[in-house]
């Protein structure tokens, strides 16, 4: 296993050089031409954060980052989540493994908050969330965010990142901020790109190809199509298992799963007359993952020696299908007013299939007439999760003359429906014996009661199956006014009413003051909210997890209003509420140099979280009153339970600093940039409505650690981009602060230390339309800190070498690639 520790001195020396020459910034500000029919050029203005005229990122009233097409082309990652993490320090995309569906739909977060507190837009329209609920011990536990990797890189023209509370402007989920992904609209060329890559360990082989083609429709219309495919081989950084097998050997798969991805996306518009147009955009994607569960040793009651004499590793196959389609009508009205009406539908589906498994209760079930059946299928479909969302918007905006003062107004109406469904798996994936009768005693090889369902990922049962939804309406009003040439004031007010929990009103006030061209100030205060998602309201399952002693235990996830949540006294979910404030300064000491700094704070009350694993009391229980948890859980025949609840309040404070300097010579350009991100989230309260559970039991210290220290409190990006003639040299250094976890080792807190990751690439352009790039991500082969072999027992002995529940830098080490781009 390669480590980075032995290369510290070399890393620091080369990193010092990278800090002076580092590369490819994520906030390019150079003016550039754009247009529906033009070839893709770097973007220079943003529309996110204000519904008035577009502005450069340095002129906005709230901090907005701009990632243009040049930034994306110079970065190594081909997955959108990893690309954003590499380019924007406020964004986190933690690597996951042995986490069921979270291995293929990884959590995307902004400013250290939750995945479902980040709103994602495509072409300014709300994007639907994912069907998967993150129920394992990972970042974003208990949330259902947006599947950011369902959008292909080849379809994207630029990305805007609003790092400010914006629920009053854009609605629920925008507590942490908003990401707007703008699709390509070029029509004058066909763009081909292919990439091959591998890791320094010789695994994780990557091959990817894409084509983007634009077509002219009529007089001024366009259709832009993107087709992309990718295959990423699995990686495995598991160590030797010295605890469960003899002789010791590798028993786990710990790393990226085998993934195959395919995408088809489009963006189109057709003029109806000189003042209006019809537009449509969207896409479909299908991604498959091949990952593993926990190893079952030969002597474990969850295996069958006759089938798996040496134990077995369950194999989890996942299939993610995602589709979206938006259609709308825009019209320019009199006096610079504009009207926009649209319908946007999105759907996310995640299917599970268990392979290399067994239903132990099927095998050992007593057979009529004597003996046991000694038969069980070794694979089965274990169910599907489905989420769909339809949004209707009608918006109008424009300037209004009020007493000789020009005020820009925007107002609109939104109607949205959300629906969530769980489909049960094959009977063998969840049944206890063929009759599913708990009264029948079925004993495993150890003499204990045999486990039901498929090993690895038990199937969703008919009792967990559901198909439910809700709807809501929203009205908003935005106003923006230049009080003087130097002072801009803006306000937003939004009212939303939900069919399942009531209504809420939020507001925002922003200001921008520029005493001179060289100095500017900005700030905002806002209230926000996040409605409980339908996934959180309706999800339930039975899964197999490791408890704190490293023992596999059946865990029940109980939905709102179920018998178990009622027995524990858990109230129905209500909305999260937030208060946000930020203040910033913009400095332009020279034409080619800019610095921005923004301080912010976000307080969230009634934050919806996934509870700790609630386990029965240990020791003697003479009466039910002496062991109330046991009295509730024993009839359910599960070892632990968990559920969603408004259990905590948090405060997040941070500072973002962005600096950029551009130097131009004849035929050469050097862009130096630095982005420093500081962020700290604190759990300020733990509440419980339950007469049985205290706030500390409901949300224990391990979950507090995951929220407070699971994401880096410092993430910095130091970069440089040097172009001379046909050559481009790109270097970028990402600093990830230390993270901690104790989800599997409590009370011991494992620390994974801060690390620098340096990426480098060289591109040669044969002409304006053909180029070849070679590069490496994590060029110094840096790995996370190893597990503490004593205090983290038994995980290092089971083969866990580096991080697990929180892993911002991944465990793949160095990754090399070559990329060829052609346009014609």
PDB file of N, CA, C and O in Angstrom, residues 63-123:
ATOM      1  N   UNK A  63     -21.977  36.678  -2.808  1.00  0.00           N
ATOM      2  CA  UNK A  63     -20.849  35.971  -3.432  1.00  0.00           C
ATOM      3  C   UNK A  63     -21.320  34.895  -4.398  1.00  0.00           C
ATOM      4  O   UNK A  63     -22.031  33.964  -4.016  1.00  0.00           O
ATOM      5  N   UNK A  64     -20.924  35.032  -5.657  1.00  0.00           N
ATOM      6  CA  UNK A  64     -21.270  34.069  -6.696  1.00  0.00           C
ATOM      7  C   UNK A  64     -19.984  33.637  -7.394  1.00  0.00           C
ATOM      8  O   UNK A  64     -19.229  34.475  -7.899  1.00  0.00           O
ATOM      9  N   UNK A  65     -19.727  32.358  -7.408  1.00  0.00           N
ATOM     10  CA  UNK A  65     -18.578  31.819  -8.118  1.00  0.00           C
ATOM     11  C   UNK A  65     -18.974  31.416  -9.522  1.00  0.00           C
ATOM     12  O   UNK A  65     -20.092  30.959  -9.767  1.00  0.00           O
ATOM     13  N   UNK A  66     -18.048  31.588 -10.453  1.00  0.00           N
ATOM     14  CA  UNK A  66     -18.287  31.248 -11.853  1.00  0.00           C
ATOM     15  C   UNK A  66     -17.251  30.236 -12.311  1.00  0.00           C
ATOM     16  O   UNK A  66     -16.042  30.491 -12.240  1.00  0.00           O
ATOM     17  N   UNK A  67     -17.705  29.105 -12.758  1.00  0.00           N
ATOM     18  CA  UNK A  67     -16.840  28.074 -13.330  1.00  0.00           C
ATOM     19  C   UNK A  67     -17.166  28.000 -14.814  1.00  0.00           C
ATOM     20  O   UNK A  67     -18.265  27.586 -15.189  1.00  0.00           O
ATOM     21  N   UNK A  68     -16.232  28.445 -15.652  1.00  0.00           N
ATOM     22  CA  UNK A  68     -16.535  28.482 -17.077  1.00  0.00           C
ATOM     23  C   UNK A  68     -15.972  27.266 -17.794  1.00  0.00           C
ATOM     24  O   UNK A  68     -15.368  26.374 -17.194  1.00  0.00           O
ATOM     25  N   UNK A  69     -16.165  27.227 -19.090  1.00  0.00           N
ATOM     26  CA  UNK A  69     -15.820  26.031 -19.856  1.00  0.00           C
ATOM     27  C   UNK A  69     -14.320  25.788 -19.881  1.00  0.00           C
ATOM     28  O   UNK A  69     -13.858  24.654 -19.924  1.00  0.00           O
ATOM     29  N   UNK A  70     -13.532  26.859 -19.812  1.00  0.00           N
ATOM     30  CA  UNK A  70     -12.080  26.697 -19.785  1.00  0.00           C
ATOM     31  C   UNK A  70     -11.634  26.026 -18.486  1.00  0.00           C
ATOM     32  O   UNK A  70     -10.724  25.184 -18.491  1.00  0.00           O
ATOM     33  N   UNK A  71     -12.261  26.403 -17.369  1.00  0.00           N
ATOM     34  CA  UNK A  71     -11.941  25.762 -16.094  1.00  0.00           C
ATOM     35  C   UNK A  71     -12.234  24.266 -16.144  1.00  0.00           C
ATOM     36  O   UNK A  71     -11.446  23.445 -15.665  1.00  0.00           O
ATOM     37  N   UNK A  72     -13.370  23.903 -16.702  1.00  0.00           N
ATOM     38  CA  UNK A  72     -13.758  22.499 -16.762  1.00  0.00           C
ATOM     39  C   UNK A  72     -12.831  21.702 -17.666  1.00  0.00           C
ATOM     40  O   UNK A  72     -12.488  20.560 -17.375  1.00  0.00           O
ATOM     41  N   UNK A  73     -12.398  22.309 -18.773  1.00  0.00           N
ATOM     42  CA  UNK A  73     -11.512  21.610 -19.691  1.00  0.00           C
ATOM     43  C   UNK A  73     -10.134  21.391 -19.090  1.00  0.00           C
ATOM     44  O   UNK A  73      -9.449  20.417 -19.396  1.00  0.00           O
ATOM     45  N   UNK A  74      -9.693  22.295 -18.197  1.00  0.00           N
ATOM     46  CA  UNK A  74      -8.370  22.174 -17.607  1.00  0.00           C
ATOM     47  C   UNK A  74      -8.306  21.279 -16.402  1.00  0.00           C
ATOM     48  O   UNK A  74      -7.216  20.964 -15.920  1.00  0.00           O
ATOM     49  N   UNK A  75      -9.448  20.869 -15.859  1.00  0.00           N
ATOM     50  CA  UNK A  75      -9.472  20.007 -14.668  1.00  0.00           C
ATOM     51  C   UNK A  75      -9.501  18.542 -15.082  1.00  0.00           C
ATOM     52  O   UNK A  75      -9.927  18.188 -16.174  1.00  0.00           O
ATOM     53  N   UNK A  76      -9.063  17.680 -14.184  1.00  0.00           N
ATOM     54  CA  UNK A  76      -8.988  16.266 -14.494  1.00  0.00           C
ATOM     55  C   UNK A  76     -10.277  15.482 -14.351  1.00  0.00           C
ATOM     56  O   UNK A  76     -10.594  14.643 -15.192  1.00  0.00           O
ATOM     57  N   UNK A  77     -11.076  15.699 -13.272  1.00  0.00           N
ATOM     58  CA  UNK A  77     -12.252  14.851 -13.044  1.00  0.00           C
ATOM     59  C   UNK A  77     -13.271  14.937 -14.176  1.00  0.00           C
ATOM     60  O   UNK A  77     -13.510  16.003 -14.742  1.00  0.00           O
ATOM     61  N   UNK A  78     -13.887  13.804 -14.488  1.00  0.00           N
ATOM     62  CA  UNK A  78     -14.946  13.747 -15.488  1.00  0.00           C
ATOM     63  C   UNK A  78     -16.324  13.677 -14.844  1.00  0.00           C
ATOM     64  O   UNK A  78     -17.327  13.812 -15.535  1.00  0.00           O
ATOM     65  N   UNK A  79     -16.381  13.426 -13.529  1.00  0.00           N
ATOM     66  CA  UNK A  79     -17.644  13.458 -12.801  1.00  0.00           C
ATOM     67  C   UNK A  79     -17.870  14.875 -12.297  1.00  0.00           C
ATOM     68  O   UNK A  79     -16.970  15.519 -11.762  1.00  0.00           O
ATOM     69  N   UNK A  80     -19.099  15.381 -12.459  1.00  0.00           N
ATOM     70  CA  UNK A  80     -19.393  16.761 -12.097  1.00  0.00           C
ATOM     71  C   UNK A  80     -19.138  17.012 -10.612  1.00  0.00           C
ATOM     72  O   UNK A  80     -18.618  18.073 -10.236  1.00  0.00           O
ATOM     73  N   UNK A  81     -19.492  16.069  -9.742  1.00  0.00           N
ATOM     74  CA  UNK A  81     -19.290  16.263  -8.316  1.00  0.00           C
ATOM     75  C   UNK A  81     -17.825  16.451  -7.965  1.00  0.00           C
ATOM     76  O   UNK A  81     -17.454  17.358  -7.216  1.00  0.00           O
ATOM     77  N   UNK A  82     -16.962  15.586  -8.492  1.00  0.00           N
ATOM     78  CA  UNK A  82     -15.532  15.698  -8.215  1.00  0.00           C
ATOM     79  C   UNK A  82     -14.947  16.965  -8.834  1.00  0.00           C
ATOM     80  O   UNK A  82     -14.041  17.596  -8.258  1.00  0.00           O
ATOM     81  N   UNK A  83     -15.433  17.351 -10.007  1.00  0.00           N
ATOM     82  CA  UNK A  83     -14.944  18.573 -10.638  1.00  0.00           C
ATOM     83  C   UNK A  83     -15.258  19.793  -9.782  1.00  0.00           C
ATOM     84  O   UNK A  83     -14.394  20.648  -9.545  1.00  0.00           O
ATOM     85  N   UNK A  84     -16.497  19.893  -9.282  1.00  0.00           N
ATOM     86  CA  UNK A  84     -16.869  21.024  -8.445  1.00  0.00           C
ATOM     87  C   UNK A  84     -16.045  21.054  -7.164  1.00  0.00           C
ATOM     88  O   UNK A  84     -15.623  22.122  -6.711  1.00  0.00           O
ATOM     89  N   UNK A  85     -15.786  19.888  -6.575  1.00  0.00           N
ATOM     90  CA  UNK A  85     -14.981  19.857  -5.362  1.00  0.00           C
ATOM     91  C   UNK A  85     -13.553  20.323  -5.634  1.00  0.00           C
ATOM     92  O   UNK A  85     -12.936  20.990  -4.805  1.00  0.00           O
ATOM     93  N   UNK A  86     -13.031  20.001  -6.801  1.00  0.00           N
ATOM     94  CA  UNK A  86     -11.672  20.386  -7.158  1.00  0.00           C
ATOM     95  C   UNK A  86     -11.553  21.886  -7.406  1.00  0.00           C
ATOM     96  O   UNK A  86     -10.537  22.498  -7.079  1.00  0.00           O
ATOM     97  N   UNK A  87     -12.609  22.507  -7.943  1.00  0.00           N
ATOM     98  CA  UNK A  87     -12.538  23.900  -8.359  1.00  0.00           C
ATOM     99  C   UNK A  87     -13.121  24.890  -7.360  1.00  0.00           C
ATOM    100  O   UNK A  87     -12.754  26.065  -7.371  1.00  0.00           O
ATOM    101  N   UNK A  88     -14.052  24.455  -6.510  1.00  0.00           N
ATOM    102  CA  UNK A  88     -14.730  25.375  -5.595  1.00  0.00           C
ATOM    103  C   UNK A  88     -14.572  24.883  -4.164  1.00  0.00           C
ATOM    104  O   UNK A  88     -15.110  23.841  -3.795  1.00  0.00           O
ATOM    105  N   UNK A  89     -13.842  25.611  -3.311  1.00  0.00           N
ATOM    106  CA  UNK A  89     -13.586  25.124  -1.950  1.00  0.00           C
ATOM    107  C   UNK A  89     -14.810  25.075  -1.048  1.00  0.00           C
ATOM    108  O   UNK A  89     -14.764  24.451   0.010  1.00  0.00           O
ATOM    109  N   UNK A  90     -15.904  25.734  -1.429  1.00  0.00           N
ATOM    110  CA  UNK A  90     -17.113  25.672  -0.607  1.00  0.00           C
ATOM    111  C   UNK A  90     -17.907  24.391  -0.845  1.00  0.00           C
ATOM    112  O   UNK A  90     -18.819  24.075  -0.095  1.00  0.00           O
ATOM    113  N   UNK A  91     -17.529  23.639  -1.887  1.00  0.00           N
ATOM    114  CA  UNK A  91     -18.268  22.438  -2.290  1.00  0.00           C
ATOM    115  C   UNK A  91     -17.522  21.198  -1.806  1.00  0.00           C
ATOM    116  O   UNK A  91     -16.301  21.116  -1.904  1.00  0.00           O
ATOM    117  N   UNK A  92     -18.264  20.222  -1.289  1.00  0.00           N
ATOM    118  CA  UNK A  92     -17.661  18.967  -0.830  1.00  0.00           C
ATOM    119  C   UNK A  92     -18.384  17.787  -1.465  1.00  0.00           C
ATOM    120  O   UNK A  92     -19.607  17.789  -1.598  1.00  0.00           O
ATOM    121  N   UNK A  93     -17.599  16.796  -1.886  1.00  0.00           N
ATOM    122  CA  UNK A  93     -18.151  15.604  -2.526  1.00  0.00           C
ATOM    123  C   UNK A  93     -17.406  14.397  -1.972  1.00  0.00           C
ATOM    124  O   UNK A  93     -16.460  13.899  -2.555  1.00  0.00           O
ATOM    125  N   UNK A  94     -17.845  13.946  -0.803  1.00  0.00           N
ATOM    126  CA  UNK A  94     -17.130  12.921  -0.055  1.00  0.00           C
ATOM    127  C   UNK A  94     -17.200  11.567  -0.758  1.00  0.00           C
ATOM    128  O   UNK A  94     -18.249  11.164  -1.279  1.00  0.00           O
ATOM    129  N   UNK A  95     -16.060  10.865  -0.781  1.00  0.00           N
ATOM    130  CA  UNK A  95     -16.018   9.507  -1.330  1.00  0.00           C
ATOM    131  C   UNK A  95     -16.662   8.542  -0.339  1.00  0.00           C
ATOM    132  O   UNK A  95     -16.514   8.694   0.874  1.00  0.00           O
ATOM    133  N   UNK A  96     -17.361   7.563  -0.855  1.00  0.00           N
ATOM    134  CA  UNK A  96     -18.035   6.582  -0.005  1.00  0.00           C
ATOM    135  C   UNK A  96     -17.778   5.185  -0.545  1.00  0.00           C
ATOM    136  O   UNK A  96     -17.536   4.992  -1.741  1.00  0.00           O
ATOM    137  N   UNK A  97     -17.840   4.199   0.330  1.00  0.00           N
ATOM    138  CA  UNK A  97     -17.731   2.798  -0.060  1.00  0.00           C
ATOM    139  C   UNK A  97     -18.333   1.947   1.041  1.00  0.00           C
ATOM    140  O   UNK A  97     -18.429   2.368   2.197  1.00  0.00           O
ATOM    141  N   UNK A  98     -18.763   0.742   0.670  1.00  0.00           N
ATOM    142  CA  UNK A  98     -19.528  -0.155   1.551  1.00  0.00           C
ATOM    143  C   UNK A  98     -20.679   0.628   2.179  1.00  0.00           C
ATOM    144  O   UNK A  98     -20.918   0.593   3.387  1.00  0.00           O
ATOM    145  N   UNK A  99     -21.400   1.368   1.349  1.00  0.00           N
ATOM    146  CA  UNK A  99     -22.500   2.214   1.829  1.00  0.00           C
ATOM    147  C   UNK A  99     -23.735   2.067   0.958  1.00  0.00           C
ATOM    148  O   UNK A  99     -24.487   3.017   0.749  1.00  0.00           O
ATOM    149  N   UNK A 100     -23.931   0.863   0.409  1.00  0.00           N
ATOM    150  CA  UNK A 100     -25.114   0.561  -0.402  1.00  0.00           C
ATOM    151  C   UNK A 100     -25.255   1.555  -1.564  1.00  0.00           C
ATOM    152  O   UNK A 100     -24.299   1.797  -2.281  1.00  0.00           O
ATOM    153  N   UNK A 101     -26.427   2.163  -1.722  1.00  0.00           N
ATOM    154  CA  UNK A 101     -26.661   3.049  -2.860  1.00  0.00           C
ATOM    155  C   UNK A 101     -25.830   4.316  -2.845  1.00  0.00           C
ATOM    156  O   UNK A 101     -25.617   4.945  -3.887  1.00  0.00           O
ATOM    157  N   UNK A 102     -25.329   4.718  -1.657  1.00  0.00           N
ATOM    158  CA  UNK A 102     -24.508   5.915  -1.574  1.00  0.00           C
ATOM    159  C   UNK A 102     -23.177   5.725  -2.287  1.00  0.00           C
ATOM    160  O   UNK A 102     -22.478   6.695  -2.573  1.00  0.00           O
ATOM    161  N   UNK A 103     -22.804   4.493  -2.611  1.00  0.00           N
ATOM    162  CA  UNK A 103     -21.584   4.261  -3.375  1.00  0.00           C
ATOM    163  C   UNK A 103     -21.698   4.756  -4.814  1.00  0.00           C
ATOM    164  O   UNK A 103     -20.681   5.034  -5.448  1.00  0.00           O
ATOM    165  N   UNK A 104     -22.920   4.864  -5.334  1.00  0.00           N
ATOM    166  CA  UNK A 104     -23.083   5.330  -6.715  1.00  0.00           C
ATOM    167  C   UNK A 104     -23.686   6.726  -6.776  1.00  0.00           C
ATOM    168  O   UNK A 104     -23.432   7.477  -7.722  1.00  0.00           O
ATOM    169  N   UNK A 105     -24.472   7.116  -5.773  1.00  0.00           N
ATOM    170  CA  UNK A 105     -24.982   8.489  -5.688  1.00  0.00           C
ATOM    171  C   UNK A 105     -24.366   9.105  -4.442  1.00  0.00           C
ATOM    172  O   UNK A 105     -24.895   8.981  -3.336  1.00  0.00           O
ATOM    173  N   UNK A 106     -23.240   9.768  -4.620  1.00  0.00           N
ATOM    174  CA  UNK A 106     -22.501  10.296  -3.482  1.00  0.00           C
ATOM    175  C   UNK A 106     -23.029  11.663  -3.066  1.00  0.00           C
ATOM    176  O   UNK A 106     -23.543  12.416  -3.899  1.00  0.00           O
ATOM    177  N   UNK A 107     -22.889  12.027  -1.787  1.00  0.00           N
ATOM    178  CA  UNK A 107     -23.491  13.269  -1.283  1.00  0.00           C
ATOM    179  C   UNK A 107     -22.715  14.517  -1.706  1.00  0.00           C
ATOM    180  O   UNK A 107     -21.491  14.587  -1.565  1.00  0.00           O
ATOM    181  N   UNK A 108     -23.442  15.510  -2.224  1.00  0.00           N
ATOM    182  CA  UNK A 108     -22.875  16.795  -2.640  1.00  0.00           C
ATOM    183  C   UNK A 108     -23.358  17.871  -1.677  1.00  0.00           C
ATOM    184  O   UNK A 108     -24.564  18.006  -1.439  1.00  0.00           O
ATOM    185  N   UNK A 109     -22.424  18.650  -1.101  1.00  0.00           N
ATOM    186  CA  UNK A 109     -22.793  19.646  -0.100  1.00  0.00           C
ATOM    187  C   UNK A 109     -22.117  20.978  -0.393  1.00  0.00           C
ATOM    188  O   UNK A 109     -21.140  21.049  -1.133  1.00  0.00           O
ATOM    189  N   UNK A 110     -22.646  22.031   0.218  1.00  0.00           N
ATOM    190  CA  UNK A 110     -22.099  23.379   0.091  1.00  0.00           C
ATOM    191  C   UNK A 110     -21.975  23.987   1.484  1.00  0.00           C
ATOM    192  O   UNK A 110     -22.880  23.873   2.308  1.00  0.00           O
ATOM    193  N   UNK A 111     -20.827  24.618   1.744  1.00  0.00           N
ATOM    194  CA  UNK A 111     -20.562  25.311   3.005  1.00  0.00           C
ATOM    195  C   UNK A 111     -20.745  24.426   4.231  1.00  0.00           C
ATOM    196  O   UNK A 111     -21.189  24.868   5.293  1.00  0.00           O
ATOM    197  N   UNK A 112     -20.436  23.142   4.107  1.00  0.00           N
ATOM    198  CA  UNK A 112     -20.452  22.242   5.243  1.00  0.00           C
ATOM    199  C   UNK A 112     -21.822  21.849   5.737  1.00  0.00           C
ATOM    200  O   UNK A 112     -21.931  21.195   6.781  1.00  0.00           O
ATOM    201  N   UNK A 113     -22.883  22.208   5.023  1.00  0.00           N
ATOM    202  CA  UNK A 113     -24.242  21.833   5.434  1.00  0.00           C
ATOM    203  C   UNK A 113     -24.652  20.530   4.752  1.00  0.00           C
ATOM    204  O   UNK A 113     -23.820  19.799   4.225  1.00  0.00           O
ATOM    205  N   UNK A 114     -25.949  20.206   4.758  1.00  0.00           N
ATOM    206  CA  UNK A 114     -26.395  18.923   4.250  1.00  0.00           C
ATOM    207  C   UNK A 114     -26.660  18.943   2.761  1.00  0.00           C
ATOM    208  O   UNK A 114     -26.896  19.996   2.157  1.00  0.00           O
ATOM    209  N   UNK A 115     -26.663  17.763   2.097  1.00  0.00           N
ATOM    210  CA  UNK A 115     -26.962  17.689   0.671  1.00  0.00           C
ATOM    211  C   UNK A 115     -28.329  18.243   0.308  1.00  0.00           C
ATOM    212  O   UNK A 115     -28.514  18.798  -0.775  1.00  0.00           O
ATOM    213  N   UNK A 116     -29.314  18.092   1.210  1.00  0.00           N
ATOM    214  CA  UNK A 116     -30.655  18.565   0.908  1.00  0.00           C
ATOM    215  C   UNK A 116     -30.852  20.032   1.278  1.00  0.00           C
ATOM    216  O   UNK A 116     -31.959  20.561   1.154  1.00  0.00           O
ATOM    217  N   UNK A 117     -29.790  20.704   1.725  1.00  0.00           N
ATOM    218  CA  UNK A 117     -29.841  22.147   1.980  1.00  0.00           C
ATOM    219  C   UNK A 117     -29.169  22.941   0.866  1.00  0.00           C
ATOM    220  O   UNK A 117     -28.914  24.133   0.995  1.00  0.00           O
ATOM    221  N   UNK A 118     -28.892  22.260  -0.231  1.00  0.00           N
ATOM    222  CA  UNK A 118     -28.328  22.851  -1.437  1.00  0.00           C
ATOM    223  C   UNK A 118     -29.321  22.685  -2.574  1.00  0.00           C
ATOM    224  O   UNK A 118     -29.732  21.564  -2.891  1.00  0.00           O
ATOM    225  N   UNK A 119     -29.720  23.796  -3.191  1.00  0.00           N
ATOM    226  CA  UNK A 119     -30.648  23.753  -4.317  1.00  0.00           C
ATOM    227  C   UNK A 119     -29.862  23.771  -5.623  1.00  0.00           C
ATOM    228  O   UNK A 119     -28.943  24.580  -5.793  1.00  0.00           O
ATOM    229  N   UNK A 120     -30.218  22.886  -6.537  1.00  0.00           N
ATOM    230  CA  UNK A 120     -29.574  22.816  -7.847  1.00  0.00           C
ATOM    231  C   UNK A 120     -30.570  23.229  -8.919  1.00  0.00           C
ATOM    232  O   UNK A 120     -31.718  22.750  -8.939  1.00  0.00           O
ATOM    233  N   UNK A 121     -30.145  24.129  -9.792  1.00  0.00           N
ATOM    234  CA  UNK A 121     -30.938  24.563 -10.932  1.00  0.00           C
ATOM    235  C   UNK A 121     -30.232  24.142 -12.217  1.00  0.00           C
ATOM    236  O   UNK A 121     -29.003  24.045 -12.260  1.00  0.00           O
ATOM    237  N   UNK A 122     -30.996  23.920 -13.258  1.00  0.00           N
ATOM    238  CA  UNK A 122     -30.460  23.727 -14.606  1.00  0.00           C
ATOM    239  C   UNK A 122     -31.135  24.754 -15.503  1.00  0.00           C
ATOM    240  O   UNK A 122     -32.368  24.824 -15.557  1.00  0.00           O
ATOM    241  N   UNK A 123     -30.317  25.583 -16.149  1.00  0.00           N
ATOM    242  CA  UNK A 123     -30.846  26.705 -16.940  1.00  0.00           C
ATOM    243  C   UNK A 123     -31.822  27.558 -16.127  1.00  0.00           C
ATOM    244  O   UNK A 123     -32.822  28.052 -16.633  1.00  0.00           O
TER     245      UNK A 123
END
